Amino acid sequence: MSERGVYVFRVAGRSRKPEIKKAVEELYKVKVEKVNIVSVPFRLRRVGRKIGRRPGYKKASVRLVSGHKIEFI
């Protein structure tokens, strides 16, 4: 997705769109066009007789303004 300027991050559960946008812009020195958030629900896992839960999480898809990109080392 990075070819289209979209990057996906796993974020804290209480994060909101404006907070994510500000953090990405400050951390990577890029301009963010749009932020989408998806809350991934927990999943049940079974080990022997025991049933447990894998925790859910939140992920953010961040679209950058054309011409900007994040360099990963």
mmCIF file with all atom_site columns, N, CA and C in Angstrom:
data_model
loop_
_atom_site.group_PDB
_atom_site.id
_atom_site.type_symbol
_atom_site.label_atom_id
_atom_site.label_alt_id
_atom_site.label_comp_id
_atom_site.label_asym_id
_atom_site.label_entity_id
_atom_site.label_seq_id
_atom_site.pdbx_PDB_ins_code
_atom_site.Cartn_x
_atom_site.Cartn_y
_atom_site.Cartn_z
_atom_site.occupancy
_atom_site.B_iso_or_equiv
_atom_site.pdbx_formal_charge
_atom_site.auth_seq_id
_atom_site.auth_comp_id
_atom_site.auth_asym_id
_atom_site.auth_atom_id
_atom_site.pdbx_PDB_model_num
ATOM 1   N N  . MET A 1 1  ? 0.808   -1.195  0.000  1.00 0.00 ? 1  MET A N  1
ATOM 2   C CA . MET A 1 1  ? 0.000   0.000   0.000  1.00 0.00 ? 1  MET A CA 1
ATOM 3   C C  . MET A 1 1  ? 0.854   1.264   0.000  1.00 0.00 ? 1  MET A C  1
ATOM 4   N N  . SER A 1 2  ? 2.111   1.125   0.368  1.00 0.00 ? 2  SER A N  1
ATOM 5   C CA . SER A 1 2  ? 2.944   2.315   0.438  1.00 0.00 ? 2  SER A CA 1
ATOM 6   C C  . SER A 1 2  ? 3.162   2.936   -0.942 1.00 0.00 ? 2  SER A C  1
ATOM 7   N N  . GLU A 1 3  ? 2.953   2.162   -2.024 1.00 0.00 ? 3  GLU A N  1
ATOM 8   C CA . GLU A 1 3  ? 3.067   2.739   -3.364 1.00 0.00 ? 3  GLU A CA 1
ATOM 9   C C  . GLU A 1 3  ? 1.984   3.795   -3.585 1.00 0.00 ? 3  GLU A C  1
ATOM 10  N N  . ARG A 1 4  ? 0.830   3.616   -2.914 1.00 0.00 ? 4  ARG A N  1
ATOM 11  C CA . ARG A 1 4  ? -0.277  4.568   -3.031 1.00 0.00 ? 4  ARG A CA 1
ATOM 12  C C  . ARG A 1 4  ? -0.244  5.618   -1.935 1.00 0.00 ? 4  ARG A C  1
ATOM 13  N N  . GLY A 1 5  ? 0.781   5.579   -1.093 1.00 0.00 ? 5  GLY A N  1
ATOM 14  C CA . GLY A 1 5  ? 0.892   6.564   -0.025 1.00 0.00 ? 5  GLY A CA 1
ATOM 15  C C  . GLY A 1 5  ? 0.080   6.231   1.203  1.00 0.00 ? 5  GLY A C  1
ATOM 16  N N  . VAL A 1 6  ? -0.304  4.944   1.374  1.00 0.00 ? 6  VAL A N  1
ATOM 17  C CA . VAL A 1 6  ? -1.085  4.519   2.534  1.00 0.00 ? 6  VAL A CA 1
ATOM 18  C C  . VAL A 1 6  ? -0.209  3.626   3.409  1.00 0.00 ? 6  VAL A C  1
ATOM 19  N N  . TYR A 1 7  ? -0.130  3.957   4.684  1.00 0.00 ? 7  TYR A N  1
ATOM 20  C CA . TYR A 1 7  ? 0.657   3.191   5.648  1.00 0.00 ? 7  TYR A CA 1
ATOM 21  C C  . TYR A 1 7  ? -0.258  2.766   6.784  1.00 0.00 ? 7  TYR A C  1
ATOM 22  N N  . VAL A 1 8  ? -0.064  1.552   7.292  1.00 0.00 ? 8  VAL A N  1
ATOM 23  C CA . VAL A 1 8  ? -0.913  1.010   8.353  1.00 0.00 ? 8  VAL A CA 1
ATOM 24  C C  . VAL A 1 8  ? -0.087  0.878   9.627  1.00 0.00 ? 8  VAL A C  1
ATOM 25  N N  . PHE A 1 9  ? -0.641  1.394   10.735 1.00 0.00 ? 9  PHE A N  1
ATOM 26  C CA . PHE A 1 9  ? 0.022   1.355   12.032 1.00 0.00 ? 9  PHE A CA 1
ATOM 27  C C  . PHE A 1 9  ? -0.908  0.718   13.050 1.00 0.00 ? 9  PHE A C  1
ATOM 28  N N  . ARG A 1 10 ? -0.332  -0.012  13.985 1.00 0.00 ? 10 ARG A N  1
ATOM 29  C CA . ARG A 1 10 ? -1.094  -0.497  15.141 1.00 0.00 ? 10 ARG A CA 1
ATOM 30  C C  . ARG A 1 10 ? -0.991  0.576   16.212 1.00 0.00 ? 10 ARG A C  1
ATOM 31  N N  . VAL A 1 11 ? -2.135  1.054   16.699 1.00 0.00 ? 11 VAL A N  1
ATOM 32  C CA . VAL A 1 11 ? -2.153  2.201   17.613 1.00 0.00 ? 11 VAL A CA 1
ATOM 33  C C  . VAL A 1 11 ? -2.809  1.830   18.937 1.00 0.00 ? 11 VAL A C  1
ATOM 34  N N  . ALA A 1 12 ? -2.659  2.705   19.914 1.00 0.00 ? 12 ALA A N  1
ATOM 35  C CA . ALA A 1 12 ? -3.266  2.500   21.228 1.00 0.00 ? 12 ALA A CA 1
ATOM 36  C C  . ALA A 1 12 ? -4.790  2.506   21.109 1.00 0.00 ? 12 ALA A C  1
ATOM 37  N N  . GLY A 1 13 ? -5.441  1.774   21.982 1.00 0.00 ? 13 GLY A N  1
ATOM 38  C CA . GLY A 1 13 ? -6.888  1.604   21.917 1.00 0.00 ? 13 GLY A CA 1
ATOM 39  C C  . GLY A 1 13 ? -7.689  2.874   22.074 1.00 0.00 ? 13 GLY A C  1
ATOM 40  N N  . ARG A 1 14 ? -7.159  3.859   22.778 1.00 0.00 ? 14 ARG A N  1
ATOM 41  C CA . ARG A 1 14 ? -7.893  5.110   22.998 1.00 0.00 ? 14 ARG A CA 1
ATOM 42  C C  . ARG A 1 14 ? -7.488  6.222   22.032 1.00 0.00 ? 14 ARG A C  1
ATOM 43  N N  . SER A 1 15 ? -6.670  5.910   21.046 1.00 0.00 ? 15 SER A N  1
ATOM 44  C CA . SER A 1 15 ? -6.220  6.920   20.088 1.00 0.00 ? 15 SER A CA 1
ATOM 45  C C  . SER A 1 15 ? -7.367  7.366   19.196 1.00 0.00 ? 15 SER A C  1
ATOM 46  N N  . ARG A 1 16 ? -7.369  8.626   18.849 1.00 0.00 ? 16 ARG A N  1
ATOM 47  C CA . ARG A 1 16 ? -8.366  9.204   17.955 1.00 0.00 ? 16 ARG A CA 1
ATOM 48  C C  . ARG A 1 16 ? -7.670  9.715   16.693 1.00 0.00 ? 16 ARG A C  1
ATOM 49  N N  . LYS A 1 17 ? -8.457  9.973   15.646 1.00 0.00 ? 17 LYS A N  1
ATOM 50  C CA . LYS A 1 17 ? -7.899  10.384  14.363 1.00 0.00 ? 17 LYS A CA 1
ATOM 51  C C  . LYS A 1 17 ? -7.003  11.618  14.447 1.00 0.00 ? 17 LYS A C  1
ATOM 52  N N  . PRO A 1 18 ? -7.429  12.702  15.106 1.00 0.00 ? 18 PRO A N  1
ATOM 53  C CA . PRO A 1 18 ? -6.553  13.881  15.161 1.00 0.00 ? 18 PRO A CA 1
ATOM 54  C C  . PRO A 1 18 ? -5.232  13.611  15.887 1.00 0.00 ? 18 PRO A C  1
ATOM 55  N N  . GLU A 1 19 ? -5.275  12.777  16.927 1.00 0.00 ? 19 GLU A N  1
ATOM 56  C CA . GLU A 1 19 ? -4.053  12.444  17.658 1.00 0.00 ? 19 GLU A CA 1
ATOM 57  C C  . GLU A 1 19 ? -3.097  11.641  16.783 1.00 0.00 ? 19 GLU A C  1
ATOM 58  N N  . ILE A 1 20 ? -3.635  10.692  16.027 1.00 0.00 ? 20 ILE A N  1
ATOM 59  C CA . ILE A 1 20 ? -2.809  9.861   15.153 1.00 0.00 ? 20 ILE A CA 1
ATOM 60  C C  . ILE A 1 20 ? -2.200  10.709  14.050 1.00 0.00 ? 20 ILE A C  1
ATOM 61  N N  . LYS A 1 21 ? -3.006  11.590  13.457 1.00 0.00 ? 21 LYS A N  1
ATOM 62  C CA . LYS A 1 21 ? -2.511  12.465  12.396 1.00 0.00 ? 21 LYS A CA 1
ATOM 63  C C  . LYS A 1 21 ? -1.365  13.335  12.897 1.00 0.00 ? 21 LYS A C  1
ATOM 64  N N  . LYS A 1 22 ? -1.538  13.945  14.053 1.00 0.00 ? 22 LYS A N  1
ATOM 65  C CA . LYS A 1 22 ? -0.511  14.815  14.617 1.00 0.00 ? 22 LYS A CA 1
ATOM 66  C C  . LYS A 1 22 ? 0.764   14.032  14.928 1.00 0.00 ? 22 LYS A C  1
ATOM 67  N N  . ALA A 1 23 ? 0.614   12.840  15.498 1.00 0.00 ? 23 ALA A N  1
ATOM 68  C CA . ALA A 1 23 ? 1.775   12.027  15.860 1.00 0.00 ? 23 ALA A CA 1
ATOM 69  C C  . ALA A 1 23 ? 2.576   11.610  14.628 1.00 0.00 ? 23 ALA A C  1
ATOM 70  N N  . VAL A 1 24 ? 1.894   11.172  13.567 1.00 0.00 ? 24 VAL A N  1
ATOM 71  C CA . VAL A 1 24 ? 2.592   10.747  12.351 1.00 0.00 ? 24 VAL A CA 1
ATOM 72  C C  . VAL A 1 24 ? 3.295   11.932  11.699 1.00 0.00 ? 24 VAL A C  1
ATOM 73  N N  . GLU A 1 25 ? 2.623   13.081  11.640 1.00 0.00 ? 25 GLU A N  1
ATOM 74  C CA . GLU A 1 25 ? 3.239   14.260  11.031 1.00 0.00 ? 25 GLU A CA 1
ATOM 75  C C  . GLU A 1 25 ? 4.480   14.706  11.795 1.00 0.00 ? 25 GLU A C  1
ATOM 76  N N  . GLU A 1 26 ? 4.434   14.671  13.121 1.00 0.00 ? 26 GLU A N  1
ATOM 77  C CA . GLU A 1 26 ? 5.587   15.101  13.912 1.00 0.00 ? 26 GLU A CA 1
ATOM 78  C C  . GLU A 1 26 ? 6.714   14.074  13.893 1.00 0.00 ? 26 GLU A C  1
ATOM 79  N N  . LEU A 1 27 ? 6.360   12.800  13.957 1.00 0.00 ? 27 LEU A N  1
ATOM 80  C CA . LEU A 1 27 ? 7.372   11.756  14.048 1.00 0.00 ? 27 LEU A CA 1
ATOM 81  C C  . LEU A 1 27 ? 8.113   11.544  12.730 1.00 0.00 ? 27 LEU A C  1
ATOM 82  N N  . TYR A 1 28 ? 7.384   11.529  11.611 1.00 0.00 ? 28 TYR A N  1
ATOM 83  C CA . TYR A 1 28 ? 7.983   11.222  10.316 1.00 0.00 ? 28 TYR A CA 1
ATOM 84  C C  . TYR A 1 28 ? 8.189   12.445  9.427  1.00 0.00 ? 28 TYR A C  1
ATOM 85  N N  . LYS A 1 29 ? 7.793   13.637  9.880  1.00 0.00 ? 29 LYS A N  1
ATOM 86  C CA . LYS A 1 29 ? 7.972   14.887  9.113  1.00 0.00 ? 29 LYS A CA 1
ATOM 87  C C  . LYS A 1 29 ? 7.332   14.797  7.730  1.00 0.00 ? 29 LYS A C  1
ATOM 88  N N  . VAL A 1 30 ? 6.066   14.350  7.698  1.00 0.00 ? 30 VAL A N  1
ATOM 89  C CA . VAL A 1 30 ? 5.298   14.253  6.456  1.00 0.00 ? 30 VAL A CA 1
ATOM 90  C C  . VAL A 1 30 ? 3.958   14.940  6.658  1.00 0.00 ? 30 VAL A C  1
ATOM 91  N N  . LYS A 1 31 ? 3.212   15.128  5.570  1.00 0.00 ? 31 LYS A N  1
ATOM 92  C CA . LYS A 1 31 ? 1.887   15.736  5.628  1.00 0.00 ? 31 LYS A CA 1
ATOM 93  C C  . LYS A 1 31 ? 0.845   14.641  5.412  1.00 0.00 ? 31 LYS A C  1
ATOM 94  N N  . VAL A 1 32 ? -0.089  14.493  6.368  1.00 0.00 ? 32 VAL A N  1
ATOM 95  C CA . VAL A 1 32 ? -1.119  13.455  6.307  1.00 0.00 ? 32 VAL A CA 1
ATOM 96  C C  . VAL A 1 32 ? -2.380  14.028  5.677  1.00 0.00 ? 32 VAL A C  1
ATOM 97  N N  . GLU A 1 33 ? -2.926  13.297  4.699  1.00 0.00 ? 33 GLU A N  1
ATOM 98  C CA . GLU A 1 33 ? -4.157  13.719  4.036  1.00 0.00 ? 33 GLU A CA 1
ATOM 99  C C  . GLU A 1 33 ? -5.391  13.167  4.752  1.00 0.00 ? 33 GLU A C  1
ATOM 100 N N  . LYS A 1 34 ? -5.347  11.881  5.155  1.00 0.00 ? 34 LYS A N  1
ATOM 101 C CA . LYS A 1 34 ? -6.534  11.232  5.699  1.00 0.00 ? 34 LYS A CA 1
ATOM 102 C C  . LYS A 1 34 ? -6.129  10.097  6.636  1.00 0.00 ? 34 LYS A C  1
ATOM 103 N N  . VAL A 1 35 ? -6.944  9.876   7.672  1.00 0.00 ? 35 VAL A N  1
ATOM 104 C CA . VAL A 1 35 ? -6.717  8.779   8.618  1.00 0.00 ? 35 VAL A CA 1
ATOM 105 C C  . VAL A 1 35 ? -8.004  7.967   8.746  1.00 0.00 ? 35 VAL A C  1
ATOM 106 N N  . ASN A 1 36 ? -7.898  6.658   8.591  1.00 0.00 ? 36 ASN A N  1
ATOM 107 C CA . ASN A 1 36 ? -9.013  5.738   8.831  1.00 0.00 ? 36 ASN A CA 1
ATOM 108 C C  . ASN A 1 36 ? -8.624  4.806   9.969  1.00 0.00 ? 36 ASN A C  1
ATOM 109 N N  . ILE A 1 37 ? -9.603  4.455   10.817 1.00 0.00 ? 37 ILE A N  1
ATOM 110 C CA . ILE A 1 37 ? -9.343  3.607   11.974 1.00 0.00 ? 37 ILE A CA 1
ATOM 111 C C  . ILE A 1 37 ? -10.230 2.369   11.908 1.00 0.00 ? 37 ILE A C  1
ATOM 112 N N  . VAL A 1 38 ? -9.648  1.218   12.260 1.00 0.00 ? 38 VAL A N  1
ATOM 113 C CA . VAL A 1 38 ? -10.384 -0.039  12.343 1.00 0.00 ? 38 VAL A CA 1
ATOM 114 C C  . VAL A 1 38 ? -10.101 -0.656  13.705 1.00 0.00 ? 38 VAL A C  1
ATOM 115 N N  . SER A 1 39 ? -11.158 -1.023  14.429 1.00 0.00 ? 39 SER A N  1
ATOM 116 C CA . SER A 1 39 ? -10.997 -1.738  15.694 1.00 0.00 ? 39 SER A CA 1
ATOM 117 C C  . SER A 1 39 ? -11.140 -3.227  15.412 1.00 0.00 ? 39 SER A C  1
ATOM 118 N N  . VAL A 1 40 ? -10.058 -3.965  15.599 1.00 0.00 ? 40 VAL A N  1
ATOM 119 C CA . VAL A 1 40 ? -10.061 -5.406  15.367 1.00 0.00 ? 40 VAL A CA 1
ATOM 120 C C  . VAL A 1 40 ? -10.515 -6.079  16.660 1.00 0.00 ? 40 VAL A C  1
ATOM 121 N N  . PRO A 1 41 ? -11.585 -6.878  16.632 1.00 0.00 ? 41 PRO A N  1
ATOM 122 C CA . PRO A 1 41 ? -12.107 -7.472  17.868 1.00 0.00 ? 41 PRO A CA 1
ATOM 123 C C  . PRO A 1 41 ? -11.208 -8.589  18.393 1.00 0.00 ? 41 PRO A C  1
ATOM 124 N N  . PHE A 1 42 ? -11.430 -8.960  19.655 1.00 0.00 ? 42 PHE A N  1
ATOM 125 C CA . PHE A 1 42 ? -10.673 -10.061 20.241 1.00 0.00 ? 42 PHE A CA 1
ATOM 126 C C  . PHE A 1 42 ? -11.069 -11.367 19.560 1.00 0.00 ? 42 PHE A C  1
ATOM 127 N N  . ARG A 1 43 ? -10.196 -12.388 19.699 1.00 0.00 ? 43 ARG A N  1
ATOM 128 C CA . ARG A 1 43 ? -10.472 -13.702 19.132 1.00 0.00 ? 43 ARG A CA 1
ATOM 129 C C  . ARG A 1 43 ? -10.333 -14.754 20.221 1.00 0.00 ? 43 ARG A C  1
ATOM 130 N N  . LEU A 1 44 ? -11.183 -15.744 20.164 1.00 0.00 ? 44 LEU A N  1
ATOM 131 C CA . LEU A 1 44 ? -11.095 -16.844 21.117 1.00 0.00 ? 44 LEU A CA 1
ATOM 132 C C  . LEU A 1 44 ? -10.041 -17.835 20.645 1.00 0.00 ? 44 LEU A C  1
ATOM 133 N N  . ARG A 1 45 ? -9.232  -18.320 21.579 1.00 0.00 ? 45 ARG A N  1
ATOM 134 C CA . ARG A 1 45 ? -8.206  -19.314 21.296 1.00 0.00 ? 45 ARG A CA 1
ATOM 135 C C  . ARG A 1 45 ? -8.368  -20.461 22.277 1.00 0.00 ? 45 ARG A C  1
ATOM 136 N N  . ARG A 1 46 ? -8.098  -21.649 21.808 1.00 0.00 ? 46 ARG A N  1
ATOM 137 C CA . ARG A 1 46 ? -8.244  -22.812 22.667 1.00 0.00 ? 46 ARG A CA 1
ATOM 138 C C  . ARG A 1 46 ? -6.910  -23.534 22.765 1.00 0.00 ? 46 ARG A C  1
ATOM 139 N N  . VAL A 1 47 ? -6.518  -23.861 24.002 1.00 0.00 ? 47 VAL A N  1
ATOM 140 C CA . VAL A 1 47 ? -5.315  -24.642 24.260 1.00 0.00 ? 47 VAL A CA 1
ATOM 141 C C  . VAL A 1 47 ? -5.744  -25.796 25.157 1.00 0.00 ? 47 VAL A C  1
ATOM 142 N N  . GLY A 1 48 ? -5.843  -26.978 24.581 1.00 0.00 ? 48 GLY A N  1
ATOM 143 C CA . GLY A 1 48 ? -6.364  -28.111 25.345 1.00 0.00 ? 48 GLY A CA 1
ATOM 144 C C  . GLY A 1 48 ? -7.824  -27.876 25.687 1.00 0.00 ? 48 GLY A C  1
ATOM 145 N N  . ARG A 1 49 ? -8.139  -27.944 26.977 1.00 0.00 ? 49 ARG A N  1
ATOM 146 C CA . ARG A 1 49 ? -9.516  -27.697 27.414 1.00 0.00 ? 49 ARG A CA 1
ATOM 147 C C  . ARG A 1 49 ? -9.786  -26.235 27.712 1.00 0.00 ? 49 ARG A C  1
ATOM 148 N N  . LYS A 1 50 ? -8.755  -25.489 27.862 1.00 0.00 ? 50 LYS A N  1
ATOM 149 C CA . LYS A 1 50 ? -8.926  -24.089 28.261 1.00 0.00 ? 50 LYS A CA 1
ATOM 150 C C  . LYS A 1 50 ? -9.214  -23.203 27.053 1.00 0.00 ? 50 LYS A C  1
ATOM 151 N N  . ILE A 1 51 ? -10.122 -22.280 27.254 1.00 0.00 ? 51 ILE A N  1
ATOM 152 C CA . ILE A 1 51 ? -10.447 -21.307 26.216 1.00 0.00 ? 51 ILE A CA 1
ATOM 153 C C  . ILE A 1 51 ? -9.992  -19.944 26.707 1.00 0.00 ? 51 ILE A C  1
ATOM 154 N N  . GLY A 1 52 ? -9.203  -19.283 25.890 1.00 0.00 ? 52 GLY A N  1
ATOM 155 C CA . GLY A 1 52 ? -8.701  -17.962 26.245 1.00 0.00 ? 52 GLY A CA 1
ATOM 156 C C  . GLY A 1 52 ? -9.054  -16.961 25.170 1.00 0.00 ? 52 GLY A C  1
ATOM 157 N N  . ARG A 1 53 ? -8.658  -15.739 25.391 1.00 0.00 ? 53 ARG A N  1
ATOM 158 C CA . ARG A 1 53 ? -8.934  -14.674 24.428 1.00 0.00 ? 53 ARG A CA 1
ATOM 159 C C  . ARG A 1 53 ? -7.641  -14.016 23.998 1.00 0.00 ? 53 ARG A C  1
ATOM 160 N N  . ARG A 1 54 ? -7.484  -13.839 22.704 1.00 0.00 ? 54 ARG A N  1
ATOM 161 C CA . ARG A 1 54 ? -6.406  -13.016 22.183 1.00 0.00 ? 54 ARG A CA 1
ATOM 162 C C  . ARG A 1 54 ? -6.949  -11.600 22.178 1.00 0.00 ? 54 ARG A C  1
ATOM 163 N N  . PRO A 1 55 ? -6.214  -10.657 22.688 1.00 0.00 ? 55 PRO A N  1
ATOM 164 C CA . PRO A 1 55 ? -6.759  -9.305  22.797 1.00 0.00 ? 55 PRO A CA 1
ATOM 165 C C  . PRO A 1 55 ? -7.012  -8.661  21.431 1.00 0.00 ? 55 PRO A C  1
ATOM 166 N N  . GLY A 1 56 ? -7.984  -7.790  21.402 1.00 0.00 ? 56 GLY A N  1
ATOM 167 C CA . GLY A 1 56 ? -8.244  -7.012  20.205 1.00 0.00 ? 56 GLY A CA 1
ATOM 168 C C  . GLY A 1 56 ? -7.291  -5.828  20.163 1.00 0.00 ? 56 GLY A C  1
ATOM 169 N N  . TYR A 1 57 ? -7.291  -5.111  19.069 1.00 0.00 ? 57 TYR A N  1
ATOM 170 C CA . TYR A 1 57 ? -6.424  -3.949  18.930 1.00 0.00 ? 57 TYR A CA 1
ATOM 171 C C  . TYR A 1 57 ? -7.032  -2.988  17.922 1.00 0.00 ? 57 TYR A C  1
ATOM 172 N N  . LYS A 1 58 ? -6.410  -1.847  17.790 1.00 0.00 ? 58 LYS A N  1
ATOM 173 C CA . LYS A 1 58 ? -6.876  -0.828  16.864 1.00 0.00 ? 58 LYS A CA 1
ATOM 174 C C  . LYS A 1 58 ? -5.757  -0.555  15.867 1.00 0.00 ? 58 LYS A C  1
ATOM 175 N N  . LYS A 1 59 ? -6.124  -0.442  14.593 1.00 0.00 ? 59 LYS A N  1
ATOM 176 C CA . LYS A 1 59 ? -5.115  -0.098  13.599 1.00 0.00 ? 59 LYS A CA 1
ATOM 177 C C  . LYS A 1 59 ? -5.581  1.105   12.794 1.00 0.00 ? 59 LYS A C  1
ATOM 178 N N  . ALA A 1 60 ? -4.628  1.886   12.351 1.00 0.00 ? 60 ALA A N  1
ATOM 179 C CA . ALA A 1 60 ? -4.923  3.115   11.624 1.00 0.00 ? 60 ALA A CA 1
ATOM 180 C C  . ALA A 1 60 ? -4.270  3.062   10.249 1.00 0.00 ? 60 ALA A C  1
ATOM 181 N N  . SER A 1 61 ? -5.049  3.369   9.216  1.00 0.00 ? 61 SER A N  1
ATOM 182 C CA . SER A 1 61 ? -4.527  3.515   7.862  1.00 0.00 ? 61 SER A CA 1
ATOM 183 C C  . SER A 1 61 ? -4.342  5.004   7.616  1.00 0.00 ? 61 SER A C  1
ATOM 184 N N  . VAL A 1 62 ? -3.114  5.393   7.327  1.00 0.00 ? 62 VAL A N  1
ATOM 185 C CA . VAL A 1 62 ? -2.775  6.802   7.162  1.00 0.00 ? 62 VAL A CA 1
ATOM 186 C C  . VAL A 1 62 ? -2.406  7.046   5.708  1.00 0.00 ? 62 VAL A C  1
ATOM 187 N N  . ARG A 1 63 ? -3.139  7.950   5.053  1.00 0.00 ? 63 ARG A N  1
ATOM 188 C CA . ARG A 1 63 ? -2.830  8.317   3.669  1.00 0.00 ? 63 ARG A CA 1
ATOM 189 C C  . ARG A 1 63 ? -2.067  9.631   3.679  1.00 0.00 ? 63 ARG A C  1
ATOM 190 N N  . LEU A 1 64 ? -0.928  9.641   2.989  1.00 0.00 ? 64 LEU A N  1
ATOM 191 C CA . LEU A 1 64 ? -0.107  10.840  2.919  1.00 0.00 ? 64 LEU A CA 1
ATOM 192 C C  . LEU A 1 64 ? -0.448  11.646  1.675  1.00 0.00 ? 64 LEU A C  1
ATOM 193 N N  . VAL A 1 65 ? -0.157  12.930  1.739  1.00 0.00 ? 65 VAL A N  1
ATOM 194 C CA . VAL A 1 65 ? -0.323  13.811  0.589  1.00 0.00 ? 65 VAL A CA 1
ATOM 195 C C  . VAL A 1 65 ? 0.633   13.335  -0.501 1.00 0.00 ? 65 VAL A C  1
ATOM 196 N N  . SER A 1 66 ? 0.210   13.424  -1.766 1.00 0.00 ? 66 SER A N  1
ATOM 197 C CA . SER A 1 66 ? 1.062   12.947  -2.855 1.00 0.00 ? 66 SER A CA 1
ATOM 198 C C  . SER A 1 66 ? 2.398   13.681  -2.839 1.00 0.00 ? 66 SER A C  1
ATOM 199 N N  . GLY A 1 67 ? 3.445   12.919  -3.073 1.00 0.00 ? 67 GLY A N  1
ATOM 200 C CA . GLY A 1 67 ? 4.792   13.472  -3.028 1.00 0.00 ? 67 GLY A CA 1
ATOM 201 C C  . GLY A 1 67 ? 5.505   13.211  -1.713 1.00 0.00 ? 67 GLY A C  1
ATOM 202 N N  . HIS A 1 68 ? 4.769   12.849  -0.678 1.00 0.00 ? 68 HIS A N  1
ATOM 203 C CA . HIS A 1 68 ? 5.363   12.531  0.620  1.00 0.00 ? 68 HIS A CA 1
ATOM 204 C C  . HIS A 1 68 ? 5.442   11.018  0.768  1.00 0.00 ? 68 HIS A C  1
ATOM 205 N N  . LYS A 1 69 ? 6.483   10.545  1.445  1.00 0.00 ? 69 LYS A N  1
ATOM 206 C CA . LYS A 1 69 ? 6.557   9.131   1.773  1.00 0.00 ? 69 LYS A CA 1
ATOM 207 C C  . LYS A 1 69 ? 7.413   8.935   3.005  1.00 0.00 ? 69 LYS A C  1
ATOM 208 N N  . ILE A 1 70 ? 7.181   7.824   3.688  1.00 0.00 ? 70 ILE A N  1
ATOM 209 C CA . ILE A 1 70 ? 7.906   7.507   4.912  1.00 0.00 ? 70 ILE A CA 1
ATOM 210 C C  . ILE A 1 70 ? 9.049   6.572   4.551  1.00 0.00 ? 70 ILE A C  1
ATOM 211 N N  . GLU A 1 71 ? 10.251  6.941   4.954  1.00 0.00 ? 71 GLU A N  1
ATOM 212 C CA . GLU A 1 71 ? 11.432  6.119   4.698  1.00 0.00 ? 71 GLU A CA 1
ATOM 213 C C  . GLU A 1 71 ? 11.677  5.208   5.888  1.00 0.00 ? 71 GLU A C  1
ATOM 214 N N  . PHE A 1 72 ? 11.658  3.896   5.662  1.00 0.00 ? 72 PHE A N  1
ATOM 215 C CA . PHE A 1 72 ? 11.977  2.925   6.701  1.00 0.00 ? 72 PHE A CA 1
ATOM 216 C C  . PHE A 1 72 ? 13.397  2.438   6.477  1.00 0.00 ? 72 PHE A C  1
ATOM 217 N N  . ILE A 1 73 ? 14.125  2.321   7.559  1.00 0.00 ? 73 ILE A N  1
ATOM 218 C CA . ILE A 1 73 ? 15.530  1.882   7.441  1.00 0.00 ? 73 ILE A CA 1
ATOM 219 C C  . ILE A 1 73 ? 15.606  0.388   7.632  1.00 0.00 ? 73 ILE A C  1
#
